[in-house]
Coordinates of C-alpha atoms and ligand atoms in Angstrom, one line a residue:
M4 CA -36.7 -11.5 -22.0
S5 CA -34.3 -11.4 -19.3
Q6 CA -30.8 -12.5 -19.9
I7 CA -29.9 -12.7 -16.3
Q8 CA -28.6 -16.2 -15.4
I9 CA -28.9 -17.4 -11.9
I10 CA -26.3 -20.0 -11.4
P11 CA -26.4 -22.3 -8.3
T12 CA -23.1 -22.4 -6.4
Q13 CA -21.6 -23.6 -3.1
P14 CA -19.4 -21.8 -0.6
I15 CA -15.7 -22.0 -1.3
A16 CA -13.5 -22.1 1.8
G17 CA -10.8 -19.5 2.4
Q18 CA -12.3 -16.4 0.8
K19 CA -11.4 -14.3 3.7
P20 CA -10.0 -10.9 2.8
G21 CA -6.6 -10.1 4.3
T22 CA -4.8 -6.8 4.9
S23 CA -6.0 -5.5 1.5
G24 CA -8.7 -7.6 -0.2
L25 CA -8.6 -11.2 -1.2
R26 CA -5.4 -12.5 -2.7
K27 CA -4.8 -16.0 -4.1
K28 CA -2.9 -17.7 -6.8
T29 CA -4.1 -16.6 -10.2
S30 CA -5.0 -20.2 -11.1
V31 CA -7.3 -20.3 -8.1
F32 CA -9.1 -17.1 -9.1
M33 CA -9.4 -18.3 -12.7
E34 CA -11.2 -21.5 -11.8
P35 CA -14.9 -20.8 -12.0
P36 CA -16.8 -20.1 -9.8
Y37 CA -14.1 -18.7 -7.5
L38 CA -14.2 -15.1 -8.8
E39 CA -18.0 -15.3 -9.4
N40 CA -18.6 -16.4 -5.8
Y41 CA -16.5 -13.7 -4.3
V42 CA -18.0 -10.9 -6.5
Q43 CA -21.5 -12.1 -5.5
A44 CA -20.5 -12.1 -1.9
I45 CA -19.2 -8.6 -2.2
F46 CA -22.4 -7.4 -3.8
E47 CA -24.5 -9.1 -1.1
G48 CA -22.2 -8.2 1.7
I49 CA -22.6 -4.5 0.9
G50 CA -26.3 -4.8 0.8
G51 CA -26.8 -5.2 -2.9
V52 CA -25.8 -3.0 -5.9
A53 CA -29.2 -2.3 -7.5
G54 CA -29.2 1.2 -8.9
Q55 CA -25.6 1.8 -7.9
T56 CA -22.7 3.3 -9.8
L57 CA -19.4 1.3 -9.4
V58 CA -15.9 2.0 -10.5
V59 CA -14.0 -1.0 -11.9
G60 CA -10.4 -1.3 -12.8
G61 CA -7.1 -3.0 -12.0
D62 CA -3.4 -3.1 -12.3
G63 CA -3.4 -4.9 -15.6
R64 CA -1.9 -8.1 -14.3
Y65 CA -2.6 -11.5 -16.0
F66 CA -6.4 -12.3 -15.9
N67 CA -7.3 -8.6 -15.3
D68 CA -9.3 -8.2 -18.6
S69 CA -11.3 -11.4 -18.2
A70 CA -12.0 -10.7 -14.6
V71 CA -13.3 -7.2 -15.5
A72 CA -15.6 -8.7 -18.0
V73 CA -17.1 -11.1 -15.4
I74 CA -17.5 -8.3 -12.9
L75 CA -19.3 -6.2 -15.5
R76 CA -21.7 -9.1 -16.4
M77 CA -22.4 -9.7 -12.7
A78 CA -22.9 -6.0 -11.9
A79 CA -25.4 -5.8 -14.7
A80 CA -27.2 -9.0 -13.5
N81 CA -27.3 -7.7 -10.0
G82 CA -29.0 -4.5 -11.1
A83 CA -26.2 -1.9 -11.0
A84 CA -27.0 1.3 -13.0
R85 CA -23.5 2.2 -14.2
C86 CA -20.0 0.9 -14.2
I87 CA -17.2 3.4 -14.8
V88 CA -14.3 1.4 -16.1
G89 CA -10.7 2.5 -16.9
Q90 CA -9.9 2.0 -20.6
G91 CA -8.5 -1.5 -21.1
G92 CA -9.7 -2.3 -17.5
L93 CA -6.8 -0.3 -16.1
L94 CA -6.8 2.0 -13.1
S95 CA -4.1 2.5 -10.5
T96 CA -5.5 2.1 -7.0
P97 CA -5.2 5.8 -6.1
A98 CA -6.8 6.7 -9.4
A99 CA -9.7 4.4 -8.7
S100 CA -10.1 5.9 -5.2
H101 CA -10.1 9.4 -6.8
L102 CA -12.6 8.4 -9.4
I103 CA -15.0 7.0 -6.8
R104 CA -14.9 10.3 -4.9
K105 CA -15.0 12.6 -7.9
R106 CA -17.9 10.8 -9.5
G107 CA -19.8 10.2 -6.3
A108 CA -19.9 6.5 -7.0
D109 CA -21.2 4.0 -4.5
G110 CA -18.0 2.1 -4.4
G111 CA -15.5 0.3 -6.6
L112 CA -13.9 -3.0 -7.3
I113 CA -10.1 -2.9 -7.7
L114 CA -8.4 -5.9 -9.3
S115 CA -4.9 -6.2 -7.9
A116 CA -2.6 -8.2 -5.8
S117 CA -0.4 -5.1 -5.5
H118 CA 3.2 -5.9 -4.9
N119 CA 2.7 -9.6 -5.3
P120 CA 4.0 -10.9 -8.7
G121 CA 1.6 -11.4 -11.5
G122 CA 1.1 -14.1 -14.2
P123 CA -0.5 -17.5 -14.6
E124 CA 1.8 -19.0 -11.9
A125 CA 1.7 -16.0 -9.6
D126 CA -1.0 -14.0 -7.8
F127 CA -4.3 -12.2 -8.4
G128 CA -6.4 -10.2 -6.1
L129 CA -9.7 -8.3 -5.7
K130 CA -10.9 -5.7 -3.2
Y131 CA -13.9 -3.6 -2.6
N132 CA -13.6 0.1 -1.8
G133 CA -16.6 2.0 -0.4
P134 CA -18.2 5.4 -1.3
N135 CA -15.4 7.4 0.5
G136 CA -13.0 5.8 -2.0
G137 CA -11.2 3.8 0.7
P138 CA -10.8 0.1 1.3
A139 CA -13.8 -1.5 3.0
T140 CA -13.7 -1.3 6.8
E141 CA -13.3 -4.4 8.9
A142 CA -17.0 -4.5 9.5
V143 CA -17.8 -4.6 5.8
T144 CA -15.1 -7.2 5.0
D145 CA -16.5 -9.3 7.8
R146 CA -20.0 -9.2 6.1
I147 CA -18.5 -10.0 2.7
F148 CA -16.6 -13.0 4.2
A149 CA -19.8 -14.1 6.0
R150 CA -21.6 -14.2 2.6
T151 CA -18.9 -16.3 1.0
L152 CA -19.8 -19.0 3.6
D153 CA -23.5 -19.2 2.9
I154 CA -23.7 -18.3 -0.8
T155 CA -26.1 -20.5 -2.9
E156 CA -26.2 -18.7 -6.3
Y157 CA -24.6 -16.0 -8.3
H158 CA -26.2 -13.7 -10.9
I159 CA -24.5 -13.1 -14.3
W160 CA -25.5 -11.5 -17.5
E161 CA -25.6 -14.1 -20.3
G162 CA -24.2 -12.0 -23.1
D163 CA -20.6 -10.8 -23.6
A164 CA -19.4 -7.6 -21.8
P165 CA -18.8 -4.7 -24.1
D166 CA -15.4 -3.9 -25.5
I167 CA -13.6 -1.8 -22.9
G168 CA -10.7 -0.9 -25.2
L169 CA -12.4 2.2 -26.5
I170 CA -13.5 5.3 -24.5
G171 CA -17.2 5.8 -24.6
E172 CA -20.5 4.4 -23.4
A173 CA -22.2 1.1 -24.1
H174 CA -25.0 -0.9 -22.5
L175 CA -25.1 -4.3 -20.9
G176 CA -28.8 -4.9 -20.4
A177 CA -30.0 -1.8 -18.5
M178 CA -26.6 -1.0 -17.1
V179 CA -24.3 1.6 -18.7
V180 CA -20.7 0.7 -19.1
E181 CA -18.8 4.0 -19.3
V182 CA -15.2 3.5 -20.4
I183 CA -13.0 6.5 -19.4
D184 CA -9.4 7.6 -19.8
P185 CA -7.7 6.3 -16.6
I186 CA -5.0 9.0 -16.5
T187 CA -6.4 12.5 -17.0
D188 CA -8.5 12.9 -13.9
Y189 CA -5.7 11.7 -11.7
A190 CA -3.0 13.8 -13.4
D191 CA -5.3 16.9 -12.9
L192 CA -5.7 16.1 -9.2
M193 CA -1.9 16.0 -8.8
E194 CA -1.6 19.3 -10.7
S195 CA -4.0 20.9 -8.3
L196 CA -2.0 19.8 -5.2
F197 CA 1.6 20.6 -6.2
D198 CA 3.6 23.5 -7.7
F199 CA 4.1 22.1 -11.1
A200 CA 5.7 25.3 -12.3
A201 CA 8.4 25.1 -9.6
I202 CA 9.1 21.4 -10.3
R203 CA 9.2 22.1 -14.1
A204 CA 11.7 25.0 -13.5
H205 CA 13.8 22.7 -11.2
L206 CA 14.0 20.0 -13.9
K207 CA 14.8 22.6 -16.6
G208 CA 17.7 23.8 -14.4
G209 CA 19.4 20.4 -14.7
F210 CA 17.8 18.4 -11.9
R211 CA 17.6 14.8 -13.1
L212 CA 15.2 12.1 -12.0
R213 CA 14.5 8.4 -12.7
F214 CA 11.2 6.8 -12.0
D215 CA 11.0 3.0 -12.2
A216 CA 7.4 1.9 -12.9
M217 CA 8.5 -1.8 -12.5
H218 CA 6.5 -2.8 -15.6
A219 CA 3.3 -2.1 -13.7
I220 CA 0.4 0.3 -13.7
T221 CA 2.2 3.6 -12.9
G222 CA 4.0 3.7 -16.2
P223 CA 1.4 5.5 -18.2
Y224 CA 0.6 7.8 -15.3
A225 CA 4.3 8.7 -14.8
H226 CA 4.8 9.3 -18.6
E227 CA 2.0 11.8 -18.6
I228 CA 2.8 13.5 -15.3
L229 CA 6.6 13.5 -15.1
E230 CA 7.6 13.6 -18.8
N231 CA 4.6 15.3 -20.5
R232 CA 3.4 17.7 -17.9
L233 CA 6.6 18.4 -15.9
G234 CA 9.1 18.1 -18.7
A235 CA 11.4 15.5 -17.3
A236 CA 13.7 14.3 -20.0
P237 CA 12.2 11.5 -22.2
G238 CA 13.5 8.2 -20.8
S239 CA 13.3 9.4 -17.2
V240 CA 10.5 6.9 -16.7
V241 CA 11.9 3.4 -17.0
N242 CA 10.1 0.1 -17.2
G243 CA 7.1 2.2 -18.1
T244 CA 5.0 -0.2 -20.2
P245 CA 2.7 -2.3 -18.0
S246 CA 3.0 -6.0 -18.7
P247 CA 0.7 -8.8 -17.4
D248 CA 3.6 -10.5 -15.5
F249 CA 5.4 -7.2 -14.6
G250 CA 8.4 -8.3 -16.7
G251 CA 8.7 -11.4 -14.6
G252 CA 9.6 -9.4 -11.5
H253 CA 8.2 -8.5 -8.1
P254 CA 6.6 -5.1 -8.5
D255 CA 7.6 -4.3 -4.9
P256 CA 9.4 -1.0 -4.5
N257 CA 12.1 -1.8 -2.0
P258 CA 15.9 -2.0 -2.4
I259 CA 15.7 -5.8 -3.1
W260 CA 13.2 -5.9 -5.8
A261 CA 14.0 -2.4 -7.2
H262 CA 17.7 -3.2 -7.3
E263 CA 18.0 -1.9 -10.9
L264 CA 17.0 1.6 -9.6
M265 CA 19.3 1.2 -6.6
T266 CA 22.2 0.4 -8.9
A267 CA 21.5 3.5 -11.0
M268 CA 21.2 5.7 -7.9
Y269 CA 24.5 4.6 -6.4
A270 CA 26.4 4.9 -9.7
P271 CA 28.9 7.7 -10.4
D272 CA 26.5 9.4 -12.9
A273 CA 23.4 8.9 -10.7
P274 CA 20.4 11.2 -11.2
D275 CA 19.5 13.5 -8.4
F276 CA 16.3 11.7 -7.5
G277 CA 15.0 8.2 -8.0
A278 CA 11.7 6.6 -7.2
A279 CA 9.7 3.4 -7.9
S280 CA 6.2 2.3 -7.4
D281 CA 4.4 -1.0 -7.0
G282 CA 2.0 -3.2 -9.0
D283 CA -1.1 -1.1 -8.4
G284 CA 0.6 2.3 -7.9
D285 CA -0.1 3.0 -4.3
R286 CA 3.4 2.5 -2.9
N287 CA 6.6 4.4 -3.4
M288 CA 10.3 4.1 -2.8
I289 CA 12.3 7.2 -2.6
V290 CA 16.1 7.3 -3.2
G291 CA 18.5 10.2 -3.6
R292 CA 21.9 10.0 -5.1
N293 CA 23.7 7.5 -2.8
C294 CA 20.9 7.9 -0.3
Y295 CA 18.0 5.4 0.2
V296 CA 15.2 6.9 2.2
S297 CA 13.4 4.5 4.5
P298 CA 9.6 4.8 4.1
S299 CA 9.3 5.7 7.8
D300 CA 11.7 8.6 7.4
S301 CA 10.1 9.6 4.1
L302 CA 6.8 10.0 6.0
A303 CA 8.5 12.1 8.6
V304 CA 10.1 14.4 6.1
L305 CA 6.9 14.8 4.1
A306 CA 5.0 15.6 7.3
D307 CA 7.7 18.2 8.3
L308 CA 7.7 20.0 4.9
A309 CA 4.4 19.3 3.2
H310 CA 3.4 23.0 3.8
L311 CA 5.8 23.8 0.9
A312 CA 3.3 22.4 -1.5
P313 CA 0.3 24.5 -2.4
G314 CA -2.2 21.7 -1.5
Y315 CA -0.9 21.6 2.1
A316 CA 0.1 25.3 2.6
D317 CA -2.3 25.6 5.5
G318 CA -0.5 22.9 7.4
L319 CA -1.7 19.5 8.6
A320 CA -4.6 18.7 10.9
G321 CA -2.8 15.6 12.2
V322 CA -0.8 12.6 11.0
A323 CA -1.3 8.9 11.3
R324 CA 1.0 5.9 10.9
S325 CA 0.6 2.2 11.2
M326 CA 1.9 0.7 14.4
P327 CA 5.0 -1.0 12.9
T328 CA 6.0 2.3 11.2
S329 CA 8.8 4.1 13.1
A330 CA 8.1 6.9 15.5
A331 CA 10.1 9.4 13.3
V332 CA 6.8 11.1 12.3
D333 CA 5.7 11.2 15.9
R334 CA 8.6 13.5 16.7
V335 CA 7.6 15.8 13.8
A336 CA 4.0 15.9 15.0
A337 CA 5.1 16.7 18.6
A338 CA 7.2 19.6 17.3
K339 CA 4.3 20.9 15.3
G340 CA 1.8 20.3 18.1
I341 CA -0.5 18.2 16.0
D342 CA -2.0 14.8 16.7
C343 CA -0.3 11.6 15.7
F344 CA -2.5 8.4 15.5
E345 CA -1.1 4.9 15.6
T346 CA -3.3 2.4 13.7
P347 CA -3.1 -1.3 12.7
T348 CA -1.4 -2.3 9.5
G349 CA -3.5 -1.6 6.3
W350 CA -4.9 1.5 4.8
K351 CA -8.5 0.7 5.8
F352 CA -7.7 1.9 9.3
F353 CA -6.8 5.5 8.1
G354 CA -10.2 6.1 6.4
N355 CA -12.2 7.2 9.4
L356 CA -9.4 9.6 10.5
L357 CA -9.2 11.1 7.0
D358 CA -13.0 11.4 6.6
A359 CA -13.2 13.1 10.0
G360 CA -10.5 15.6 9.1
R361 CA -8.3 14.4 12.0
A362 CA -5.4 13.4 9.9
T363 CA -4.1 15.0 6.7
L364 CA -1.1 12.7 6.0
C365 CA -0.8 9.0 6.7
G366 CA 1.9 6.4 6.1
E367 CA 3.2 2.9 6.6
E368 CA 6.7 1.5 6.8
S369 CA 5.9 -0.7 3.8
A370 CA 6.4 2.3 1.5
G371 CA 2.8 3.6 1.5
T372 CA 2.3 7.3 2.0
G373 CA -0.8 9.3 1.2
S374 CA -3.0 12.2 2.2
N375 CA -6.6 13.3 2.4
H376 CA -6.7 13.8 -1.4
V377 CA -7.9 10.2 -1.8
R378 CA -8.5 7.3 0.5
E379 CA -5.7 5.1 -0.6
K380 CA -1.9 5.4 -0.3
D381 CA -0.5 7.0 -3.4
G382 CA 2.9 6.3 -4.9
L383 CA 3.1 9.1 -7.5
W384 CA 1.6 11.6 -5.0
A385 CA 4.5 10.9 -2.7
V386 CA 7.0 11.3 -5.5
L387 CA 5.5 14.6 -6.5
L388 CA 5.4 15.9 -2.9
W389 CA 9.1 15.0 -2.7
L390 CA 9.8 16.8 -6.0
N391 CA 7.9 19.8 -4.8
I392 CA 9.9 19.9 -1.6
L393 CA 13.2 19.5 -3.4
A394 CA 12.3 22.2 -5.9
S395 CA 11.2 24.6 -3.1
T396 CA 14.2 24.1 -0.9
G397 CA 16.8 23.7 -3.6
K398 CA 18.4 21.0 -1.4
G399 CA 19.3 17.4 -2.4
V400 CA 17.8 14.3 -0.8
S401 CA 20.8 13.4 1.3
E402 CA 21.1 17.0 2.5
L403 CA 17.4 17.0 3.5
M404 CA 17.9 13.7 5.4
A405 CA 20.9 15.0 7.2
D406 CA 19.0 18.2 8.2
H407 CA 16.1 16.1 9.4
W408 CA 18.2 13.8 11.6
A409 CA 20.2 16.6 13.0
R410 CA 17.0 18.3 14.1
Y411 CA 14.8 15.3 15.2
G412 CA 17.3 12.5 15.8
R413 CA 17.2 9.4 13.6
N414 CA 14.9 6.4 14.1
Y415 CA 17.1 3.7 12.7
Y416 CA 14.7 1.3 11.1
S417 CA 14.6 -2.0 9.2
R418 CA 12.1 -4.8 8.4
H419 CA 13.2 -8.4 8.2
D420 CA 10.8 -10.7 6.3
Y421 CA 10.9 -14.5 6.5
E422 CA 8.8 -15.7 3.6
E423 CA 6.9 -18.9 3.0
V424 CA 7.5 -20.1 6.5
D425 CA 5.6 -23.2 7.5
S426 CA 2.3 -21.8 8.8
E427 CA 2.1 -24.0 11.9
A428 CA 5.6 -23.0 12.9
A429 CA 4.8 -19.3 12.3
N430 CA 1.6 -19.4 14.3
A431 CA 3.3 -21.3 17.1
L432 CA 6.0 -18.7 17.3
I433 CA 3.4 -15.9 17.7
A434 CA 1.3 -17.9 20.1
D435 CA 4.2 -18.8 22.4
L436 CA 5.6 -15.2 22.3
R437 CA 2.1 -13.9 23.2
A438 CA 2.1 -16.3 26.2
E439 CA 5.5 -15.1 27.2
L440 CA 4.7 -11.3 27.1
P441 CA 3.9 -10.8 30.8
A442 CA 7.1 -12.4 31.9
L443 CA 9.4 -10.3 29.6
P444 CA 9.7 -6.9 31.4
G445 CA 13.0 -6.7 33.3
K446 CA 14.6 -9.5 31.4
V447 CA 18.0 -8.9 29.8
F448 CA 18.8 -10.1 26.3
G449 CA 22.4 -9.3 25.4
A450 CA 22.9 -5.5 25.7
L451 CA 19.2 -4.8 26.0
T452 CA 16.6 -5.0 28.8
V453 CA 12.9 -5.3 28.1
E454 CA 10.9 -2.4 29.5
R455 CA 7.4 -3.6 28.4
A456 CA 5.8 -5.9 25.9
D457 CA 2.2 -6.2 24.6
E458 CA 0.0 -7.1 21.7
F459 CA -1.3 -4.1 19.9
S460 CA -5.0 -3.5 19.6
Y461 CA -6.8 -0.5 18.3
D462 CA -9.9 1.4 19.2
D463 CA -10.9 3.6 16.4
P464 CA -11.4 7.1 17.8
V465 CA -14.1 8.0 15.2
D466 CA -16.5 5.0 15.2
G467 CA -15.3 3.2 18.3
S468 CA -14.6 -0.1 16.5
H469 CA -12.1 -2.4 18.0
A470 CA -9.3 -4.4 16.2
A471 CA -7.4 -6.9 18.3
G472 CA -4.3 -9.0 17.6
Q473 CA -2.5 -6.5 15.5
G474 CA 1.1 -7.3 16.2
I475 CA 3.4 -8.0 19.2
R476 CA 5.5 -5.2 20.5
V477 CA 8.6 -5.4 22.6
Y478 CA 10.0 -2.2 24.0
F479 CA 13.5 -2.0 25.4
T480 CA 14.7 0.4 28.1
N481 CA 17.0 2.3 25.7
G482 CA 14.0 3.3 23.6
A483 CA 14.5 0.5 20.9
R484 CA 11.6 -1.6 19.8
A485 CA 10.9 -4.8 17.9
V486 CA 7.5 -5.7 16.5
L487 CA 6.4 -9.1 15.1
R488 CA 3.4 -9.9 13.0
L489 CA 2.3 -12.3 10.3
S490 CA 1.6 -10.8 6.8
G491 CA -2.0 -10.7 5.6
T492 CA -1.2 -10.4 1.9
G493 CA 0.8 -13.6 1.1
T494 CA -0.6 -16.5 -0.9
A495 CA 1.8 -19.3 0.2
G496 CA 2.7 -20.4 3.7
A497 CA 3.2 -17.6 6.2
T498 CA 5.4 -14.5 6.0
L499 CA 6.8 -13.4 9.4
R500 CA 7.6 -9.7 9.5
V501 CA 10.0 -8.5 12.1
Y502 CA 10.2 -4.7 12.5
L503 CA 13.2 -3.2 14.2
E504 CA 13.7 0.3 15.4
A505 CA 16.2 2.3 17.6
L506 CA 16.3 6.0 18.2
E507 CA 19.7 7.8 18.0
T508 CA 20.1 11.4 18.9
D509 CA 23.9 11.6 19.2
P510 CA 25.0 13.9 16.4
A511 CA 28.1 11.8 15.9
A512 CA 26.1 8.6 15.3
L513 CA 23.5 9.6 12.7
H514 CA 25.1 8.1 9.6
Q515 CA 25.5 4.4 10.4
D516 CA 24.4 1.4 8.4
P517 CA 20.9 0.6 9.9
Q518 CA 21.8 -3.1 10.3
T519 CA 24.8 -2.1 12.4
A520 CA 22.8 0.4 14.4
L521 CA 20.1 -2.2 15.0
A522 CA 22.4 -5.1 15.8
D523 CA 21.5 -5.3 19.5
V524 CA 17.7 -5.3 18.8
I525 CA 18.1 -8.0 16.1
T526 CA 20.0 -10.2 18.5
A527 CA 17.6 -9.6 21.4
I528 CA 14.4 -10.3 19.5
D529 CA 15.9 -13.5 18.0
A530 CA 16.7 -14.6 21.6
I531 CA 13.2 -13.7 22.7
A532 CA 11.2 -15.2 19.9
G533 CA 13.5 -18.0 18.7
I534 CA 13.1 -16.8 15.1
A535 CA 16.1 -18.6 13.6
A536 CA 15.4 -21.9 15.5
R537 CA 11.6 -21.9 14.7
T538 CA 11.7 -20.9 11.1
G539 CA 14.8 -23.0 10.3
R540 CA 16.3 -20.0 8.5
T541 CA 19.7 -18.5 9.0
G542 CA 18.5 -15.1 8.1
P543 CA 15.6 -13.1 6.6
D544 CA 14.6 -13.5 2.9
V545 CA 14.1 -9.8 2.4
I546 CA 15.6 -6.9 4.4
T547 CA 14.2 -3.5 3.8
Ligands
VG1_22 C1 1.4 -5.3 3.5 C2 2.0 -4.2 4.2 C3 1.0 -3.2 4.6 C4 0.1 -2.8 3.4 C5 -0.5 -4.0 2.7 C6 -1.2 -3.7 1.5 O1 0.5 -6.0 4.4 O2 2.8 -4.6 5.2 O3 1.6 -2.1 5.2 O4 -0.9 -1.9 3.8 O5 0.6 -4.9 2.4 O6 -0.4 -2.9 0.6 P1 1.0 -7.4 5.1 O7 -0.2 -7.8 5.8 O8 1.5 -8.3 4.1 O9 2.1 -7.0 6.0 V1 -0.5 -3.2 -1.1 O10 0.3 -1.9 -1.8 O11 0.2 -4.7 -1.1 O12 -2.1 -3.2 -1.4
CO23 CO1 -0.1 -1.7 -3.7

């Protein structure tokens, strides 16, 4: 008396995973069989889930609970042995990664569109992580995409999924649904890596912090870790109750979307340390009193001083950064005599380096930092490593930054985003620039001369896989650089990202406004790529 239903279906166009899973408008995901097709394609793309243990959870955005129920019913019908689910269907992305690893699961499905807004009018997303706890590699996502194109049926259990509001075990057919507390395992992992006693003492000594969870998944994690375990004053965690539409905001931790935190940190009575995280908890923004720390600089400081935390006391095997991330961390790696890898955008490219023990810390300019403790970037982890460093050194954020720049020089950095640009115009901009690359060296644009220009591709040093077309780079003779690429996480039109960087080593010039320090690069890349003319915009929508 099988209750497995086999439902005929047809391929749906456009189910191609981007930088981090499949992201679409919530209404698109909610229209059956959109989700069902994609979940079946994942299961088939990874070679089936019969007998497997899967971790399932998401960032709690609108449609999270219904989507979890569908996934559980489909996992049961496809023969999975066990699904481990965060209570209420909730799991931050790093907590899900940890759970896959800790429980030796075969993989996991993470429901999130990360920093994209949530709600019926906004975005939803789903991605598959493999047995190492990390995002599926390009090879696996290619297989999943291929299945979306020839799918003919999906399998789903006929009855309702069990209630996932209560911790405990239930059955769905032969499959066990194990509902677990989503916080404790992750909080314990953090406690094993950092000197909680030192941080606690620092907070007791009057050090004040503010963590903005942006109405998203990190709220409950931050309450437990920062307030309960570390003793930060109640109220240190703000916007700490997850809501399905993230309070109507963009849960993207940058100075634009986290302006509430920026205002607090630049006020006369500002706390000593501020931080924010994104929708699914894998990104972080760090800001001291009157001192915003660019994510690229944050990665460099963490790489420099991670050994102050017990989990990294033995030093780092190596570091890795995405190509558009600034070279600040390269300078730290060079000083320490360790490897520094340059990968394409997206955490999936760090997995092999972490698994092979070749990199200990990884980071991206988009506010993602992490280490070999999981296989995802990890927002609260970065916050705790900062807190550990601040407690160990007794220095403030701005003092640490001044020390860092004095020692290594400062890689001035900024990213300019042009959002919802006409896709054809954006693709033409990139295609024409690509064609122009060989002719650029030696040409002068304002104050700058092009030294070399290319399109980044990556050969994975561990498995030899090749990723092409990963962003266009223009290097200038003074050491400045501009990078252009199109976002792979948007759901409307195209987003053009322009990454700008210039190294400054003159001690008298280390404390400028980045937009001023980068003015020549901004002018030059606009002249080279025709950004304003082709996008029809007078300036970027978001500057970080
Ligand atoms: C963006 C970021 C990238 C990050 C990705 C997923 O991708 O630039 O660094 O890895 O989002 O992060 P794109 O293709 O839009 O530039 V998350 O926290 O949104 O899962
Ligand atoms: Co995220």
